Coordinates of C-alpha atoms and ligand atoms in Angstrom, one line a residue:
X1 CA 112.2 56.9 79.5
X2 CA 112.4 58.2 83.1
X3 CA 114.5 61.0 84.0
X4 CA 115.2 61.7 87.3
X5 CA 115.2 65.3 88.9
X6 CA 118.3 67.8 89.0
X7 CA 118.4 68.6 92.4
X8 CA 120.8 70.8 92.1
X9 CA 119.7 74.8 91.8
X10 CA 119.9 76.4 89.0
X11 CA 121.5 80.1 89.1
X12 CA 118.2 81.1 87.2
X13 CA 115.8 79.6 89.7
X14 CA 114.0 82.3 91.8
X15 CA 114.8 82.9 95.2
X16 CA 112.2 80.9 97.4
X17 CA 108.7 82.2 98.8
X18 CA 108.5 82.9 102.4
X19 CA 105.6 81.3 104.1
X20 CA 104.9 78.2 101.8
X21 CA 108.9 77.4 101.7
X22 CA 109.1 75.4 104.9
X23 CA 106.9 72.6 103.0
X24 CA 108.0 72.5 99.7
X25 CA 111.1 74.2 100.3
X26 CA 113.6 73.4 96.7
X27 CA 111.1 73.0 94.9
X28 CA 109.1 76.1 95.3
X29 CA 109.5 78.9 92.5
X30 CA 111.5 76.5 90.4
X31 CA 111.1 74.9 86.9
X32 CA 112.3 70.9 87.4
X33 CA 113.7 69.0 84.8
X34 CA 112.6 65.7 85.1
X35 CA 109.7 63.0 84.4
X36 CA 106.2 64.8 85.7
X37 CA 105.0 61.2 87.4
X38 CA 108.9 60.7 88.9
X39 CA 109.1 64.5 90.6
X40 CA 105.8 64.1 91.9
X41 CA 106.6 61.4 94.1
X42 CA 108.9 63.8 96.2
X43 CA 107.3 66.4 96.8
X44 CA 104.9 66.3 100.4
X45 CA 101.0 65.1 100.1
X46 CA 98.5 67.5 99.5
X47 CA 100.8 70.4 99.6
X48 CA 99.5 72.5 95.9
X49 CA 96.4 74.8 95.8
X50 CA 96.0 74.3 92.3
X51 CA 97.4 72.1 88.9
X52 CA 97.6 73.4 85.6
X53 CA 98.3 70.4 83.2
X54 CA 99.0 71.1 79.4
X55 CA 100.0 67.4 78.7
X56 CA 100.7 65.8 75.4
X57 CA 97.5 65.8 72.8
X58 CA 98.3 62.5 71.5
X59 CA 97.5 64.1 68.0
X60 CA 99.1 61.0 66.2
X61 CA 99.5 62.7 63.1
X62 CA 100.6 60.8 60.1
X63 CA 102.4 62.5 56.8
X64 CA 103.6 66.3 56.1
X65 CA 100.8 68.5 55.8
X66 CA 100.9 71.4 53.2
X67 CA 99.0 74.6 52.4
X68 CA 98.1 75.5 49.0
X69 CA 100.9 77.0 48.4
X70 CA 103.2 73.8 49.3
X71 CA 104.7 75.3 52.0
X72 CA 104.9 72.8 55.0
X73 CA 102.4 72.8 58.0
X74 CA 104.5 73.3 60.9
X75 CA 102.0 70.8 63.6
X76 CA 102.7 69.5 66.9
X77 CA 104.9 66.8 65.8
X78 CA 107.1 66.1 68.7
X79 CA 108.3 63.2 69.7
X80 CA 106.7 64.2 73.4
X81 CA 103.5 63.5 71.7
X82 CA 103.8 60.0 70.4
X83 CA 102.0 57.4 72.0
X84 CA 101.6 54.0 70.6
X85 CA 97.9 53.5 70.7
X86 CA 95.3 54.9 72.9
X87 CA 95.8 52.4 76.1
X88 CA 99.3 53.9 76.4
X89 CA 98.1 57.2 76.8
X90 CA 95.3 56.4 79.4
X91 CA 97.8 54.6 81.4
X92 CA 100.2 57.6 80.7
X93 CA 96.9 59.8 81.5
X94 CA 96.2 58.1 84.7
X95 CA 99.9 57.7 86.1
X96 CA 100.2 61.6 86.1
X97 CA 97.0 62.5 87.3
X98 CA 97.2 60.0 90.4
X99 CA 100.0 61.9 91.1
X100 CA 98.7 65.1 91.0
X101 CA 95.9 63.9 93.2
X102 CA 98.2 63.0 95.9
X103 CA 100.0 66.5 95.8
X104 CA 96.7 68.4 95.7
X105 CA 95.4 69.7 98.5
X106 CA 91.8 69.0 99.3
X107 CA 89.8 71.8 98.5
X108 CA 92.9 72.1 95.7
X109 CA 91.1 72.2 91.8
X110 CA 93.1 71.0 88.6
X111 CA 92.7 72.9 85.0
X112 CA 93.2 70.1 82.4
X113 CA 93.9 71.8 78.7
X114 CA 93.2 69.6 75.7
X115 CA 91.6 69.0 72.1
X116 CA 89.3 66.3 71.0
X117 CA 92.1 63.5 70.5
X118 CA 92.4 63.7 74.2
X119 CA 90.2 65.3 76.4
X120 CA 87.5 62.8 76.6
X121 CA 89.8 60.2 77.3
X122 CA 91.3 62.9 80.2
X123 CA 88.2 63.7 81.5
X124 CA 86.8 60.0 82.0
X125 CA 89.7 59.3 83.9
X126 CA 89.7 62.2 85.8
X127 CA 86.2 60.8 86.6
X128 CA 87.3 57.4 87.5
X129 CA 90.5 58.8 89.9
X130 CA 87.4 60.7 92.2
X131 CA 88.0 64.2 90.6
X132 CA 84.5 66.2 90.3
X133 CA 84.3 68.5 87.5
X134 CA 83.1 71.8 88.0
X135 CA 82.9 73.0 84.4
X136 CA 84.2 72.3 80.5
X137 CA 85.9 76.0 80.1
X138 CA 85.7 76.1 75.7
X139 CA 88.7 78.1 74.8
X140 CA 87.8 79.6 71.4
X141 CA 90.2 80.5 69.0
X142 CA 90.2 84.4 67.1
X143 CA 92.9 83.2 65.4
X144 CA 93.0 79.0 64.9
X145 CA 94.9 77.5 61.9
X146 CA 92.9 77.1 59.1
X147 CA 91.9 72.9 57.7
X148 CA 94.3 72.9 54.6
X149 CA 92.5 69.8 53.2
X150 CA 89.2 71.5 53.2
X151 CA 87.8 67.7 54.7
X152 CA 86.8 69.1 58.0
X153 CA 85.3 71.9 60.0
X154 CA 88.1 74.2 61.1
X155 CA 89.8 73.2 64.4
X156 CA 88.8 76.4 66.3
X157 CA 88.7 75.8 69.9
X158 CA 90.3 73.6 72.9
X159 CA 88.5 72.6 75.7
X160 CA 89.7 73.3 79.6
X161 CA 88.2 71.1 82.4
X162 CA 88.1 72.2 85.7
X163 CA 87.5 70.2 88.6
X164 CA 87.8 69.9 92.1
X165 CA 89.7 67.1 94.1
X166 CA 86.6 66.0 95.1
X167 CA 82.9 66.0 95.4
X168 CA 83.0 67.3 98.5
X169 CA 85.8 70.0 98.2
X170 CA 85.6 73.8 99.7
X171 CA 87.2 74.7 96.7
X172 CA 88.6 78.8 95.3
X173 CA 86.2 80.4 92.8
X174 CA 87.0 84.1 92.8
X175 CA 83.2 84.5 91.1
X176 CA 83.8 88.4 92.0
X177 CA 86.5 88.6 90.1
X178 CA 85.3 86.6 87.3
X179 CA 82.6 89.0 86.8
X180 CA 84.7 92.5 87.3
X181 CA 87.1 90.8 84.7
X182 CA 83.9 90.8 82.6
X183 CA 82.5 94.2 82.9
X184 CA 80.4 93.2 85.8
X185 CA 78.6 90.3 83.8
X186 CA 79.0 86.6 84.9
X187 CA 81.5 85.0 83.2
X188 CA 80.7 82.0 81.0
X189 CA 82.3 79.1 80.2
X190 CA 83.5 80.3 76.6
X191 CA 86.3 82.3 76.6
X192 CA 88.2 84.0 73.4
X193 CA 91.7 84.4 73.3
X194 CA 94.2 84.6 70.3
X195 CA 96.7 81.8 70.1
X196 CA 100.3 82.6 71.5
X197 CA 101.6 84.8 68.9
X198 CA 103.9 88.2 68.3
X199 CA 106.4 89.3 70.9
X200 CA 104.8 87.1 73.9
X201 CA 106.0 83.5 70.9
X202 CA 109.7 82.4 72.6
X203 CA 111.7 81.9 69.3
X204 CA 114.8 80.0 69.1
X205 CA 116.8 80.4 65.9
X206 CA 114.2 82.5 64.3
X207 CA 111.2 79.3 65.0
X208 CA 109.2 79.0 67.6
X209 CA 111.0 77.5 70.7
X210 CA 107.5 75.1 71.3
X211 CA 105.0 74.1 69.3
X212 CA 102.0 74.2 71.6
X213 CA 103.4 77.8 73.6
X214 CA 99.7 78.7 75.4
X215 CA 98.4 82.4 75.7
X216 CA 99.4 83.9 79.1
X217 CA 95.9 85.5 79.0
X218 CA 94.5 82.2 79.3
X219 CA 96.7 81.5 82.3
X220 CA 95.9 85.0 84.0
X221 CA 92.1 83.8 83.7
X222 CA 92.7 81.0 85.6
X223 CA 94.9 81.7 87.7
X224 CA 92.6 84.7 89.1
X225 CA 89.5 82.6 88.9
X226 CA 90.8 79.6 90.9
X227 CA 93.5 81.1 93.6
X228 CA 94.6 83.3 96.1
X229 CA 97.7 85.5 96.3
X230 CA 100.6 83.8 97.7
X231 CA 99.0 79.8 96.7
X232 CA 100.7 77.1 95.1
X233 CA 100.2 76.3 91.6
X234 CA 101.8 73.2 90.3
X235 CA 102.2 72.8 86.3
X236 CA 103.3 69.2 85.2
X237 CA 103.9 69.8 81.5
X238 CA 105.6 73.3 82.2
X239 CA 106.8 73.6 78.3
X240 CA 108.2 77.2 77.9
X241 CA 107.0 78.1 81.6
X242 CA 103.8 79.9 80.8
X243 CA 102.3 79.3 83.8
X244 CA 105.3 80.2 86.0
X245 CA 105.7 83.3 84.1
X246 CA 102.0 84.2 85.3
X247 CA 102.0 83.0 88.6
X248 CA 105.0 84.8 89.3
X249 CA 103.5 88.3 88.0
X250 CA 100.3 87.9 89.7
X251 CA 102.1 87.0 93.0
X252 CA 101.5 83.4 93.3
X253 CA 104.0 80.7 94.0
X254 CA 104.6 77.5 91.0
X255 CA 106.2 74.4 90.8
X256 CA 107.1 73.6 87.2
X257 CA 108.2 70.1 85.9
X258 CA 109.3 69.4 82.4
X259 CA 111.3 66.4 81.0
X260 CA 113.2 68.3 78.0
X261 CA 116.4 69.9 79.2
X262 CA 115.9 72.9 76.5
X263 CA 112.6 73.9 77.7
X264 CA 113.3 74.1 81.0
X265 CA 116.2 76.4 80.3
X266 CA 113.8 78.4 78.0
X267 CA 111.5 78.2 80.9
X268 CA 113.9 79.5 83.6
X269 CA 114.9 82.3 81.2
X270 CA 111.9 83.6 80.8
X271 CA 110.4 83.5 84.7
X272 CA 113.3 85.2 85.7
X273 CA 112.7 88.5 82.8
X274 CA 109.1 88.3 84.7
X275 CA 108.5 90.5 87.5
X276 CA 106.1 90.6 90.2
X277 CA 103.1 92.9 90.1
X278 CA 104.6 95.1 93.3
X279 CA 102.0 95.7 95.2
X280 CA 99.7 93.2 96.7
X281 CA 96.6 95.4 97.3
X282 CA 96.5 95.3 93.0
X283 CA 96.7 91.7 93.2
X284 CA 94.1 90.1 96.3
X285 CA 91.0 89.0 95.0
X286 CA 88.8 90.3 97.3
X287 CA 85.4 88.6 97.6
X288 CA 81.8 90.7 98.4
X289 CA 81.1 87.6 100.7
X290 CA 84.6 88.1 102.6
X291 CA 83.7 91.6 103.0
X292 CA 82.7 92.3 106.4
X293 CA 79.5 92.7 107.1
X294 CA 77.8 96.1 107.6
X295 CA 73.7 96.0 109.1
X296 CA 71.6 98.1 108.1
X297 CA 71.1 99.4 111.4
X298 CA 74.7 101.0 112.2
X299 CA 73.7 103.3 109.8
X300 CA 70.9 104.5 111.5
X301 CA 73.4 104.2 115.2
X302 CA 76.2 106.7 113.7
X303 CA 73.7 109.3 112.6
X304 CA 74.7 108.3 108.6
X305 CA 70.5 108.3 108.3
X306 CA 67.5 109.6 110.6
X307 CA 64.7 107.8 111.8
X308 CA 62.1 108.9 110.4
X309 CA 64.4 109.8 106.7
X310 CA 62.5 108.8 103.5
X311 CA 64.1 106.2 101.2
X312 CA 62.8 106.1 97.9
X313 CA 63.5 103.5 94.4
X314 CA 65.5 104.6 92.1
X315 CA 62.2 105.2 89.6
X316 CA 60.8 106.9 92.9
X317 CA 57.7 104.7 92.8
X318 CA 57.8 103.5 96.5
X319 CA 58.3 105.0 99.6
X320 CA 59.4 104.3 103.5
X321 CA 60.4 105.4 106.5
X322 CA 63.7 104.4 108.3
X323 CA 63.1 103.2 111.8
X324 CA 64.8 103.5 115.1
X325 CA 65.5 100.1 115.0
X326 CA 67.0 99.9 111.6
X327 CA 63.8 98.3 110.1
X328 CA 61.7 100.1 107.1
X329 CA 57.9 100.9 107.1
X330 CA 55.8 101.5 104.6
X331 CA 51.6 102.3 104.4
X332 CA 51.2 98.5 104.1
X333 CA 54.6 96.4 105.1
X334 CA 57.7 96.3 108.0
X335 CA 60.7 94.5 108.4
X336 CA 64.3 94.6 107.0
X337 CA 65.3 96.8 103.9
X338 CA 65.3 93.5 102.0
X339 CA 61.8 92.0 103.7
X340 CA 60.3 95.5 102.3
X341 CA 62.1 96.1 99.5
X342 CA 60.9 92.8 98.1
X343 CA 57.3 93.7 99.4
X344 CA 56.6 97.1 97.8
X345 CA 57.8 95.3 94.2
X346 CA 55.7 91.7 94.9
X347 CA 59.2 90.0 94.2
X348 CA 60.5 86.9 96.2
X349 CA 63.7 88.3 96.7
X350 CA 65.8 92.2 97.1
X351 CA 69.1 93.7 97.9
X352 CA 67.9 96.3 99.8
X353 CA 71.1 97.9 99.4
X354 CA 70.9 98.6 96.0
X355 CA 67.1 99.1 95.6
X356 CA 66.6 102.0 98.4
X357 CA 68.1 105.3 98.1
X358 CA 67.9 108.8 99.4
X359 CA 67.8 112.2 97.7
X360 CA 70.7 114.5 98.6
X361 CA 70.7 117.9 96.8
X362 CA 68.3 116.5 94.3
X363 CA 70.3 113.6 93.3
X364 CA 69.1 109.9 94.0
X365 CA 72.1 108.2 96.0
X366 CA 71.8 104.3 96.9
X367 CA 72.2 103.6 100.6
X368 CA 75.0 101.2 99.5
X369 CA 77.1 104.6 98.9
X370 CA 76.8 104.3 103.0
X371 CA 77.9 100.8 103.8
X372 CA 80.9 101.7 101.3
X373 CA 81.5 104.6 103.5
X374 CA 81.8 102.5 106.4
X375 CA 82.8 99.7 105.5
X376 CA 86.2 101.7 104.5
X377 CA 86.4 103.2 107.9
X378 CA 87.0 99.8 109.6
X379 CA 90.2 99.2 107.3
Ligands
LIG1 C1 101.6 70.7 75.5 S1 103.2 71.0 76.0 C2 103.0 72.2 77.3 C3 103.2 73.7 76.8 C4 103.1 74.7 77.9 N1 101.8 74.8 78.4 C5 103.6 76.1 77.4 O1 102.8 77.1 77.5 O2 104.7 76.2 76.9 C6 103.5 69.6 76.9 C7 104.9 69.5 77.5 O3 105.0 68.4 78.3 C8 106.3 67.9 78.3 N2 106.2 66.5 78.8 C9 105.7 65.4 78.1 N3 105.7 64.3 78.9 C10 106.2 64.7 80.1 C11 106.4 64.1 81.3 N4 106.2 62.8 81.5 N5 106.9 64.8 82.3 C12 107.2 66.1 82.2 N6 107.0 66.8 81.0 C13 106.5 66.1 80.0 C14 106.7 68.0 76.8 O4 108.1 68.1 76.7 C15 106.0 69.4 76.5 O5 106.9 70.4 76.6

């Protein structure tokens, strides 16, 4: 069953973004009622940064489940999820992402959330449609539902694909902030999260308004990892608007599409209670690599450090001089703080940034303290 678009605003939609409007104009900052595949088709090629696509699990569950106690197992048992047999769902599966491919831009990645009744079936046809997948995010759950019957392992994680729209594609990894988010460790591919419960669960009539209502923490992840402030994220299955809800605090701009009229209304409800993270500054993920570039040698041109100054390890087991030139020497070696500071150690490689220091009342202090310096003096 199609349903075709309102295109009439809704009082509760948010007032449009400035400097992606004049392409996607209505539909910008806006949760759609409609059919995903249908919506799609109107809105300009290549014009979203990123997709995040919760579709249907296709859990084809049969019966009413009960705990111990008899009480009843309330599933995903909507009648969004029902599919006939698995060749309807890949055709399903591969309408809607051909037509997320022709949206995306194309260094644009896609976030595909799913369990095992779908997500190889997702991912082989992600495959197929020229996607290139980057990584198989696990989402593990602190907090899964338990297996009633006691006939299987406990159903404790989803899995998240991520790819990019091609092979080729320049695509947005904010690896900087991956690893800051991570107390400066790099960030792996499993990631622990509670399920969506508490306050943050919509409720309607004292139930949950959606059976499958994802974590926002799961959504700030990504949506940090994989784009920029200000960038277009497009969510085809928008449910209860989780992703708009996110995007909007962390300053990005979403298009949301969802084909039940009550959702979308749940969805519009709670985007506009959201607001933006005010200032931008908190909100830019600033890369090391997009950092400009300091050489050694200005430091050695502004007087920061003298020629002829002693830098030392931090274990004060090597020594060498600063020259003139903004090169080092030592008894044996010369070259750049990197060429020497991989030298003195007999290792291939060395950020001579954070390997040479110098002693300032006593105290060891990395040179990098300098470039810092400097590097705030040209903002
Ligand atoms: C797994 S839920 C998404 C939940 C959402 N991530 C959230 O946090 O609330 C999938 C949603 O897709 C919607 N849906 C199913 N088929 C659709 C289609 N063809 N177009 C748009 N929405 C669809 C369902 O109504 C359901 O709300």
């Amino acid at each position: 069953m199609l349903i075709r678009m309102s295109k009439k605003p809704s009082k509760d939609d948010l007032p449009l973004s400035s400097d992606a409007s004049h392409q996607l104009g209505e539909y910008l900052n806006r949760s759609l009622h409609g059919d995903c595949v249908e919506v799609l088709k109107e809105i300009p090629v290549s014009s979203v940064d990123m997709v995040f696509a919760d579709p249907p699990y296709n859990l084809q569950l049969g019966g009413t489940l009960t705990r111990p106690n008899n009480s009843e197992v309330k599933g995903v048992n909507d009648k969004w999820d029902r599919f006939s047999d698995f060749s309807s769902y890949d055709r399903f599966t591969e309408d809607w992402l051909s037509s997320v491919r022709r949206v995306l831009k194309p260094d644009g990645t896609i976030w595909v959330i799913g369990s095992y009744h779908n997500i190889y079936r997702v991912g082989a046809i992600l495959q197929d449609l020229g996607f290139w997948i980057l990584n198989d995010v696990i989402w593990r759950k602190t907090n899964p539902m338990p297996n009633f019957r006691g006939r299987r392992f406990t159903n404790a994680h989803e899995t998240i694909l991520w790819a990019a729209k091609d092979k080729s594609s320049k695509y947005c990894f904010n690896y900087d902030s991956m690893k800051a988010l991570n107390d400066d460790l790099q960030m792996r591919s499993d990631w622990l999260f509670p399920l969506c419960t508490g306050s943050e669960r919509l409720k309607s009539e004292g139930k949950k308004a959606h059976s499958t209502q994802k974590p926002e923490a799961l959504l700030h992840r990504i949506l940090i990892a994989a784009t920029k402030l200000n960038q277009i994220v497009l969510d085809p299955f928008f449910g209860t608007g989780t992703t708009g809800a996110v995007a909007k605090r962390l300053g990005r701009n979403f298009i949301g599409i969802e084909r039940e009229e009550d959702y979308v209304k749940l969805a519009r409800q709670r985007i506009n209670r959201v607001k933006k993270i005010a200032e931008d500054e908190l909100l830019a993920s600033v890369t090391k690599r997009e950092l400009p570039r300091i050489p050694f040698g200005w430091l050695v041109e502004k007087g920061m450090l003298e020629p002829g100054q002693t830098l030392t390890d931090i274990r004060r087991r090597h020594l060498a001089k600063v020259r003139a030139d903004g090169t080092l020497i030592t008894a044996d070696f010369r070259g750049s703080i990197h060429q020497v500071g991989a030298k003195v150690q007999k290792a291939p490689t060395c950020n001579g940034w954070q390997f040479w220091c110098i002693e300032e009342k006593g105290k060891l202090v990395p040179i990098d303290t300098f470039r810092q310096k400097l590097r705030a003096d040209l903002h």
